[in-house]
mmCIF file of C-alpha atoms and ligand atoms in Angstrom:
data_model
loop_
_atom_site.group_PDB
_atom_site.id
_atom_site.type_symbol
_atom_site.label_atom_id
_atom_site.label_comp_id
_atom_site.label_asym_id
_atom_site.label_seq_id
_atom_site.Cartn_x
_atom_site.Cartn_y
_atom_site.Cartn_z
ATOM 1 C CA UNK G 2 195.934 133.090 131.268
ATOM 2 C CA UNK G 3 192.416 133.602 132.257
ATOM 3 C CA UNK G 4 190.717 130.466 133.891
ATOM 4 C CA UNK G 5 187.352 130.040 136.038
ATOM 5 C CA UNK G 6 187.302 128.269 139.039
ATOM 6 C CA UNK G 7 184.048 126.857 138.613
ATOM 7 C CA UNK G 8 184.640 125.429 135.113
ATOM 8 C CA UNK G 9 184.912 121.838 134.428
ATOM 9 C CA UNK G 10 186.912 122.242 131.599
ATOM 10 C CA UNK G 11 189.623 124.466 133.653
ATOM 11 C CA UNK G 12 189.931 121.956 136.088
ATOM 12 C CA UNK G 13 190.443 119.027 133.324
ATOM 13 C CA UNK G 14 192.990 121.351 132.012
ATOM 14 C CA UNK G 15 194.408 121.924 135.654
ATOM 15 C CA UNK G 16 194.651 118.615 135.791
ATOM 16 C CA UNK G 17 192.143 118.301 138.989
ATOM 17 C CA UNK G 18 189.631 116.035 136.945
ATOM 18 C CA UNK G 19 190.482 113.145 134.951
ATOM 19 C CA UNK G 20 190.182 112.816 131.026
ATOM 20 C CA UNK G 21 191.160 110.853 128.138
ATOM 21 C CA UNK G 22 193.267 113.373 126.296
ATOM 22 C CA UNK G 23 193.708 113.060 122.586
ATOM 23 C CA UNK G 24 196.294 115.651 122.130
ATOM 24 C CA UNK G 25 197.240 119.011 123.565
ATOM 25 C CA UNK G 26 199.869 121.723 122.836
ATOM 26 C CA UNK G 27 200.542 124.994 124.610
ATOM 27 C CA UNK G 28 197.149 126.404 123.548
ATOM 28 C CA UNK G 29 194.803 123.612 123.170
ATOM 29 C CA UNK G 30 193.543 120.520 124.528
ATOM 30 C CA UNK G 31 191.513 117.502 122.868
ATOM 31 C CA UNK G 32 189.836 114.971 124.604
ATOM 32 C CA UNK G 33 187.092 112.629 124.319
ATOM 33 C CA UNK G 34 183.403 113.307 125.151
ATOM 34 C CA UNK G 35 182.532 111.506 128.206
ATOM 35 C CA UNK G 36 178.720 111.019 126.500
ATOM 36 C CA UNK G 37 179.736 110.107 122.789
ATOM 37 C CA UNK G 38 177.100 111.010 120.089
ATOM 38 C CA UNK G 39 177.154 107.438 118.799
ATOM 39 C CA UNK G 40 177.773 104.049 119.987
ATOM 40 C CA UNK G 41 181.197 104.009 117.973
ATOM 41 C CA UNK G 42 182.529 106.621 120.372
ATOM 42 C CA UNK G 43 185.272 108.961 119.010
ATOM 43 C CA UNK G 44 183.639 112.365 120.060
ATOM 44 C CA UNK G 45 186.341 114.731 120.499
ATOM 45 C CA UNK G 46 185.884 117.934 122.341
ATOM 46 C CA UNK G 47 188.833 120.424 121.534
ATOM 47 C CA UNK G 48 189.307 123.981 123.446
ATOM 48 C CA UNK G 49 191.556 126.673 124.439
ATOM 49 C CA UNK G 50 193.492 126.132 127.598
ATOM 50 C CA UNK G 51 192.466 129.667 128.465
ATOM 51 C CA UNK G 52 188.691 130.207 129.488
ATOM 52 C CA UNK G 53 186.518 132.061 127.117
ATOM 53 C CA UNK G 54 182.761 131.450 127.019
ATOM 54 C CA UNK G 55 181.629 132.029 123.416
ATOM 55 C CA UNK G 56 183.250 131.831 120.075
ATOM 56 C CA UNK G 57 182.954 135.623 119.946
ATOM 57 C CA UNK G 58 185.239 135.917 122.995
ATOM 58 C CA UNK G 59 188.556 134.291 121.408
ATOM 59 C CA UNK G 60 191.122 136.466 120.250
ATOM 60 C CA UNK G 61 191.648 135.996 116.270
ATOM 61 C CA UNK G 62 195.256 134.638 116.529
ATOM 62 C CA UNK G 63 194.151 132.072 119.145
ATOM 63 C CA UNK G 64 190.796 130.946 117.035
ATOM 64 C CA UNK G 65 192.944 131.012 113.826
ATOM 65 C CA UNK G 66 195.400 128.254 115.350
ATOM 66 C CA UNK G 67 192.494 126.283 116.831
ATOM 67 C CA UNK G 68 191.162 126.005 113.134
ATOM 68 C CA UNK G 69 194.436 124.171 112.477
ATOM 69 C CA UNK G 70 194.172 121.823 115.502
ATOM 70 C CA UNK G 71 190.671 121.061 114.407
ATOM 71 C CA UNK G 72 191.609 120.192 110.770
ATOM 72 C CA UNK G 73 194.701 118.084 112.314
ATOM 73 C CA UNK G 74 192.077 115.875 114.312
ATOM 74 C CA UNK G 75 189.727 115.959 111.919
ATOM 75 C CA UNK G 76 191.953 113.764 109.536
ATOM 76 C CA UNK G 77 192.328 111.313 112.039
ATOM 77 C CA UNK G 78 188.553 111.362 112.837
ATOM 78 C CA UNK G 79 187.902 111.026 109.214
ATOM 79 C CA UNK G 80 189.823 107.934 108.765
ATOM 80 C CA UNK G 81 188.332 106.669 112.056
ATOM 81 C CA UNK G 82 184.774 106.911 110.885
ATOM 82 C CA UNK G 83 183.053 107.393 107.397
ATOM 83 C CA UNK G 84 182.304 111.112 107.638
ATOM 84 C CA UNK G 85 182.646 113.790 110.418
ATOM 85 C CA UNK G 86 180.636 116.906 111.869
ATOM 86 C CA UNK G 87 182.166 119.735 113.567
ATOM 87 C CA UNK G 88 179.803 121.527 116.127
ATOM 88 C CA UNK G 89 179.957 124.364 118.226
ATOM 89 C CA UNK G 90 177.210 125.413 120.749
ATOM 90 C CA UNK G 91 177.026 128.908 121.792
ATOM 91 C CA UNK G 92 174.937 129.903 125.091
ATOM 92 C CA UNK G 93 172.259 127.587 126.506
ATOM 93 C CA UNK G 94 169.552 128.067 123.638
ATOM 94 C CA UNK G 95 171.997 126.526 121.332
ATOM 95 C CA UNK G 96 172.641 123.871 123.590
ATOM 96 C CA UNK G 97 175.826 125.231 125.400
ATOM 97 C CA UNK G 98 175.959 123.645 128.595
ATOM 98 C CA UNK G 99 179.542 124.059 129.387
ATOM 99 C CA UNK G 100 180.682 127.603 129.268
ATOM 100 C CA UNK G 101 184.126 127.163 128.142
ATOM 101 C CA UNK G 102 184.421 127.153 124.516
ATOM 102 C CA UNK G 103 184.806 124.007 122.613
ATOM 103 C CA UNK G 104 184.220 122.330 119.003
ATOM 104 C CA UNK G 105 182.600 119.076 119.076
ATOM 105 C CA UNK G 106 184.399 116.559 116.367
ATOM 106 C CA UNK G 107 181.932 114.011 115.578
ATOM 107 C CA UNK G 108 182.826 110.870 113.678
ATOM 108 C CA UNK G 109 179.789 109.834 111.524
ATOM 109 C CA UNK G 110 178.701 106.155 110.775
ATOM 110 C CA UNK G 111 176.314 104.976 108.203
ATOM 111 C CA UNK G 112 172.987 104.656 110.106
ATOM 112 C CA UNK G 113 174.634 105.542 113.510
ATOM 113 C CA UNK G 114 171.271 107.474 114.727
ATOM 114 C CA UNK G 115 173.125 110.867 115.557
ATOM 115 C CA UNK G 116 170.955 113.720 114.486
ATOM 116 C CA UNK G 117 172.700 117.101 113.689
ATOM 117 C CA UNK G 118 171.984 117.776 110.294
ATOM 118 C CA UNK G 119 168.667 116.497 110.212
ATOM 119 C CA UNK G 120 166.609 119.800 111.676
ATOM 120 C CA UNK G 121 163.118 120.466 110.502
ATOM 121 C CA UNK G 122 163.153 122.681 107.359
ATOM 122 C CA UNK G 123 161.191 125.817 107.266
ATOM 123 C CA UNK G 124 160.283 128.535 104.169
ATOM 124 C CA UNK G 125 160.596 132.205 104.291
ATOM 125 C CA UNK G 126 157.630 134.206 103.261
ATOM 126 C CA UNK G 127 158.205 136.602 99.940
ATOM 127 C CA UNK G 128 160.610 139.173 100.414
ATOM 128 C CA UNK G 129 161.485 138.000 104.048
ATOM 129 C CA UNK G 130 164.943 136.723 102.938
ATOM 130 C CA UNK G 131 166.148 139.773 101.921
ATOM 131 C CA UNK G 132 165.146 141.486 105.000
ATOM 132 C CA UNK G 133 166.684 139.028 107.239
ATOM 133 C CA UNK G 134 169.937 139.139 105.114
ATOM 134 C CA UNK G 135 169.943 142.789 105.507
ATOM 135 C CA UNK G 136 169.482 142.916 108.956
ATOM 136 C CA UNK G 137 172.418 140.413 109.258
ATOM 137 C CA UNK G 138 174.525 142.510 107.090
ATOM 138 C CA UNK G 139 173.762 145.852 109.384
ATOM 139 C CA UNK G 140 174.749 143.946 112.555
ATOM 140 C CA UNK G 141 178.127 142.857 110.943
ATOM 141 C CA UNK G 142 179.026 146.448 110.808
HETATM 142 P P1 AMP K 208 178.025 121.498 125.277
HETATM 143 O O1 AMP K 208 176.738 121.016 125.268
HETATM 144 O O2 AMP K 208 178.372 122.079 123.822
HETATM 145 O O3 AMP K 208 178.413 122.493 126.247
HETATM 146 O O4 AMP K 208 179.272 120.271 125.360
HETATM 147 C C1 AMP K 208 179.471 119.945 126.268
HETATM 148 C C2 AMP K 208 179.663 118.589 126.476
HETATM 149 O O5 AMP K 208 181.281 117.803 127.430
HETATM 150 C C3 AMP K 208 178.916 117.213 126.253
HETATM 151 O O6 AMP K 208 178.784 116.644 125.179
HETATM 152 C C4 AMP K 208 179.220 116.573 127.807
HETATM 153 O O7 AMP K 208 179.127 115.108 127.339
HETATM 154 C C5 AMP K 208 180.733 117.058 127.799
HETATM 155 N N1 AMP K 208 181.721 116.841 129.092
HETATM 156 C C6 AMP K 208 180.860 117.101 130.231
HETATM 157 N N2 AMP K 208 181.812 116.915 131.279
HETATM 158 C C7 AMP K 208 182.889 116.271 130.662
HETATM 159 C C8 AMP K 208 183.902 115.232 131.361
HETATM 160 N N3 AMP K 208 184.191 115.330 132.569
HETATM 161 N N4 AMP K 208 184.482 114.919 130.485
HETATM 162 C C9 AMP K 208 184.460 114.606 129.026
HETATM 163 N N5 AMP K 208 183.160 115.330 128.305
HETATM 164 C C10 AMP K 208 182.869 115.740 129.411
HETATM 165 ZN ZN1 ZN K 209 186.864 127.177 131.881
#
């Protein structure tokens, strides 16, 4: 199993740094984020125990199992709060500060002040949407 000596999440998984764990199995660990997105808390981070940096680095079978684990914890968090956001950041420009792949599970409450879904909206110029879609489709090959 790959680990990274400098990685804070690898250190938590190895038991070298304390954390408040919610759930774990052989492959994954879920813990409370030390800085919850809202005053209501319950913000959970779930990650593979093996060190991968980006979502695209995670093997398909591991990612499938992680999807099931995310669903399990999401069920509890939807009862804890009134709604739930699942967020996963890749690379610094997208807000990834810990380079060990993880999903944020953020319980939501009325007027909780969390700003995830309220980004500024933009518009495409005429014909631009089709061009962008074609570019992405080519990149998928
Ligand atoms: P990201 O910005 O997506 O890389 O998220 C990293 C998250 O890890 C942040 O929300 C931090 O609050 C959280 N975090 C960092 N160190 C710890 C720690 N020792 N225990 C729990 N959560 C942590
Ligand atoms: Zn790591």
